Structure formats: C-alpha cells, structure tokens
C-alpha positions as YAML, in Angstrom:
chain: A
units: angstrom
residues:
- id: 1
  name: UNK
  ca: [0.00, 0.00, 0.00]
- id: 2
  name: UNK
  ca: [2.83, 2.39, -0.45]
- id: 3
  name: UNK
  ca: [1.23, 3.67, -3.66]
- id: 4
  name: UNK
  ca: [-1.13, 6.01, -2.07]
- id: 5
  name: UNK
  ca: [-0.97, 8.43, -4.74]
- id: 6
  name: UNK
  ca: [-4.46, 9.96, -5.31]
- id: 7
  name: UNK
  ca: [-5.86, 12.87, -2.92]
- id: 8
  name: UNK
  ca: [-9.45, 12.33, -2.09]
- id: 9
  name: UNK
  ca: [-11.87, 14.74, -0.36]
- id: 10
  name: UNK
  ca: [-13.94, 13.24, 2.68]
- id: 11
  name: UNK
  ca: [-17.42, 15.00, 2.31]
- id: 12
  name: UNK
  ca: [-20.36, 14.56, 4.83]
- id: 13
  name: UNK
  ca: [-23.80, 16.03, 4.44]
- id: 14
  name: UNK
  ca: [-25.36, 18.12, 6.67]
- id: 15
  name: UNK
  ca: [-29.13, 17.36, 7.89]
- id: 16
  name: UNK
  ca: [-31.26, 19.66, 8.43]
- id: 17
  name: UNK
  ca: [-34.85, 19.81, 9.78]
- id: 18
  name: UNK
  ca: [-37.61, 22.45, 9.23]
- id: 19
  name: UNK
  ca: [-39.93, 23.18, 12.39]
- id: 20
  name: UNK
  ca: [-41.99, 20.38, 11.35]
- id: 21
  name: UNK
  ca: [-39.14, 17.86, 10.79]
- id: 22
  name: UNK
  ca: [-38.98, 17.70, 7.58]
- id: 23
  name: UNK
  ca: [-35.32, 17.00, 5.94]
- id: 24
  name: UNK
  ca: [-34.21, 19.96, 4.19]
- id: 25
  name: UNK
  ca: [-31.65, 19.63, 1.41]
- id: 26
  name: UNK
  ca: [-28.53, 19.09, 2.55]
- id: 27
  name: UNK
  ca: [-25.18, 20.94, 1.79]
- id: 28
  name: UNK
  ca: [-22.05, 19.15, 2.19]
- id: 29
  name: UNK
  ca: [-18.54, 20.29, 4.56]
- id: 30
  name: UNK
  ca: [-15.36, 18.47, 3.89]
- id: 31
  name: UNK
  ca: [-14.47, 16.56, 6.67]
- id: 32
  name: UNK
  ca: [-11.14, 15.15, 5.63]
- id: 33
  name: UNK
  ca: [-8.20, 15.09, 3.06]
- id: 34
  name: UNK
  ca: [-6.32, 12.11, 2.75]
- id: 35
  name: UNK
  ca: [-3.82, 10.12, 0.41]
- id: 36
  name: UNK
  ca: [-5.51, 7.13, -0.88]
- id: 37
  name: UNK
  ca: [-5.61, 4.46, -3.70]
- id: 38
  name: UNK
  ca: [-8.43, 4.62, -6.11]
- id: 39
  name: UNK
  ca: [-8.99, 1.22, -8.17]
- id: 40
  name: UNK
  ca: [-12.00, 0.98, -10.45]
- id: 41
  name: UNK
  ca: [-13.55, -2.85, -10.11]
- id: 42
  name: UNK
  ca: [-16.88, -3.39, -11.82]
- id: 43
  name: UNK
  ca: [-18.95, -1.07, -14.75]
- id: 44
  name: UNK
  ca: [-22.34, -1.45, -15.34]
- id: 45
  name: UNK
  ca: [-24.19, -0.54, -18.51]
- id: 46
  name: UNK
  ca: [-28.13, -0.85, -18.07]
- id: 47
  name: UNK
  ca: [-30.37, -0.40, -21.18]
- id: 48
  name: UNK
  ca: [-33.89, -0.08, -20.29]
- id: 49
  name: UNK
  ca: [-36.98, 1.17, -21.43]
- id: 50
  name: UNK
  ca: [-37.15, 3.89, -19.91]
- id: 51
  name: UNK
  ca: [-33.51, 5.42, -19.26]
- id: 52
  name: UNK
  ca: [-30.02, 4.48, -19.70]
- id: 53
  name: UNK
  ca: [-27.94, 3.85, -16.62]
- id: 54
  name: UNK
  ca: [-24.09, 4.04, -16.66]
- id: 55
  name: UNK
  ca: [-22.20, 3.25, -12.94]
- id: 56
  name: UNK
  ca: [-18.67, 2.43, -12.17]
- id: 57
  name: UNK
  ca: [-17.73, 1.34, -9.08]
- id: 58
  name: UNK
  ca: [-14.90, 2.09, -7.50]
- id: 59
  name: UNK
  ca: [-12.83, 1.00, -4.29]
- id: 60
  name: UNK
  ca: [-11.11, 3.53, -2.17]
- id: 61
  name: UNK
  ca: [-8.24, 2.25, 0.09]
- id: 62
  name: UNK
  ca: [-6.99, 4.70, 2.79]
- id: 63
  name: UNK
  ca: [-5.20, 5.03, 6.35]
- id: 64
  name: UNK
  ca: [-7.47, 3.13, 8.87]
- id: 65
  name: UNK
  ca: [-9.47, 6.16, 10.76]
- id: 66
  name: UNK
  ca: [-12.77, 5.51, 12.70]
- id: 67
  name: UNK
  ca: [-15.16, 8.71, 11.97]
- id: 68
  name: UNK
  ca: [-15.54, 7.18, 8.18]
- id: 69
  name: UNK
  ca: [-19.23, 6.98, 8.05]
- id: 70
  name: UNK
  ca: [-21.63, 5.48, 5.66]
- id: 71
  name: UNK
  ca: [-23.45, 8.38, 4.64]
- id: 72
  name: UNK
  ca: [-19.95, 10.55, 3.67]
- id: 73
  name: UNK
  ca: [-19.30, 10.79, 0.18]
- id: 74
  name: UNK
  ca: [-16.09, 10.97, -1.32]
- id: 75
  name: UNK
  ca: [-14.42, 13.57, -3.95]
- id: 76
  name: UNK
  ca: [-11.51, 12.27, -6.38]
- id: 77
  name: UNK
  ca: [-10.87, 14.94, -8.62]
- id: 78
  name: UNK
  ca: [-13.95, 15.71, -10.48]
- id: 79
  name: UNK
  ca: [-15.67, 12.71, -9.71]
- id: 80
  name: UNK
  ca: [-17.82, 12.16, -6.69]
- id: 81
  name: UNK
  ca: [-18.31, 9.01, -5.34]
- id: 82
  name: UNK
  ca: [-21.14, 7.55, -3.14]
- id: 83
  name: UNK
  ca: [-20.34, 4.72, -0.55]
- id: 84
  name: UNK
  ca: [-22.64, 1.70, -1.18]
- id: 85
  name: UNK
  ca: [-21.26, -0.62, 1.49]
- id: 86
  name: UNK
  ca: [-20.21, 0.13, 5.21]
- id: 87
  name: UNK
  ca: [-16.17, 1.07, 5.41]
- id: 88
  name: UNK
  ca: [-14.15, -2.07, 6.49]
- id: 89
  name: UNK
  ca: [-10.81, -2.73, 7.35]
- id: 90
  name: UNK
  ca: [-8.30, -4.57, 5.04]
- id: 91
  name: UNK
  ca: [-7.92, -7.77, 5.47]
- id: 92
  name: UNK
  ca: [-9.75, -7.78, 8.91]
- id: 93
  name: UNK
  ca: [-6.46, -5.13, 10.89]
- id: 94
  name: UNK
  ca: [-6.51, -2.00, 11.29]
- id: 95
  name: UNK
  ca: [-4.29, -0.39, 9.10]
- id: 96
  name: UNK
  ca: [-6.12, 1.05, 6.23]
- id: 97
  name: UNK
  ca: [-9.77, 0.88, 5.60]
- id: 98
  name: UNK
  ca: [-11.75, 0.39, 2.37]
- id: 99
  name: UNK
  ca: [-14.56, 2.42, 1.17]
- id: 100
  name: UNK
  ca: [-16.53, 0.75, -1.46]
- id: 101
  name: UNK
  ca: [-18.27, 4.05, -3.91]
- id: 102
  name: UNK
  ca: [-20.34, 4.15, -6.93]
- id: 103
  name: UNK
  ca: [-20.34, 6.65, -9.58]
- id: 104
  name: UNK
  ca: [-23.21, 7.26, -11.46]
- id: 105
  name: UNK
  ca: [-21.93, 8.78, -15.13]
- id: 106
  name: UNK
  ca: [-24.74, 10.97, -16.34]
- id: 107
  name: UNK
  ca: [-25.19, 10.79, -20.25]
- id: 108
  name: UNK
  ca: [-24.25, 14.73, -21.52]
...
C-alpha cells in the first residue's frame, strides 16, 4: 500500500430539519483530506426502457481512521463518489480501511 498516490476529499452532508421535521436539502462540509488508492472494479451498462444507466464502481483504500461513516461521500478529482457498502478494514487489521463508492456517469 505504499502507492497512495491519489488525494481524495472526505465529504459529509449536513441534515437539516424544518420546524416540522422535515429533511431539508442538505449541503455538504469536507471533513477530511487524505492520500488514498483509487482502483475501479466493476462497470455497469443498463439499457432499459425507460432510461439508460451508466455506474462504475470504484474502491477507495486509505489510512485506517474511525469517523468514516456510511453516509460521507467521497471527492476524487472531479468525480464524486457515493459509498454503497459500510467502510471495512483490510484484510480484517486495522491499518487502512476500504470504502466501497459508486459513480453514477450521467449521459451529456
């Protein structure tokens, strides 16, 4: 893991309520820069009727910290990624944790 050569953005969205607890849209606050490794595993090309759906998925390999959560997203470059699995350690220790994200490529 000595190839940590990409510089991600930890982003986490902010919830807020209206007086009668509704969810308001959220904006986002970075949380966290760190060095990580950035390894595109799986595309997915869906042709319906309807629309046309284009994801990569990606897995993002960092330092092991603990205030990861589920709902932070994650900017590499000019791509942002959404988690789609609970961070996990690497191989079961504690030495750098794995972030499993989705992209979803919109059609331009």
């Amino acid at each position: 893991m000595s190839e940590l050569r990409h510089r991600i953005t930890i982003l986490r969205p902010v919830a807020d309520t209206d007086e009668e607890g509704n969810i308001l849209s959220s904006p986002v606050v970075e949380v966290e820069k760190a060095w990580a490794l950035v390894l595109p595993f799986a595309a997915k090309i869906s042709d319906g009727y309807a629309e046309k759906v284009q994801e990569v998925d990606y897995r993002v390999v960092i330092r092991y910290r603990t205030d990861v959560q589920v709902t932070d997203r994650v900017r590499w470059g000019n791509k942002t990624l959404t988690p789609i699995a609970p961070p996990y350690p690497l191989g079961g220790k504690k030495r750098w944790l794995v972030i499993e994200c989705r992209e979803l490529v919109e059609d331009g």
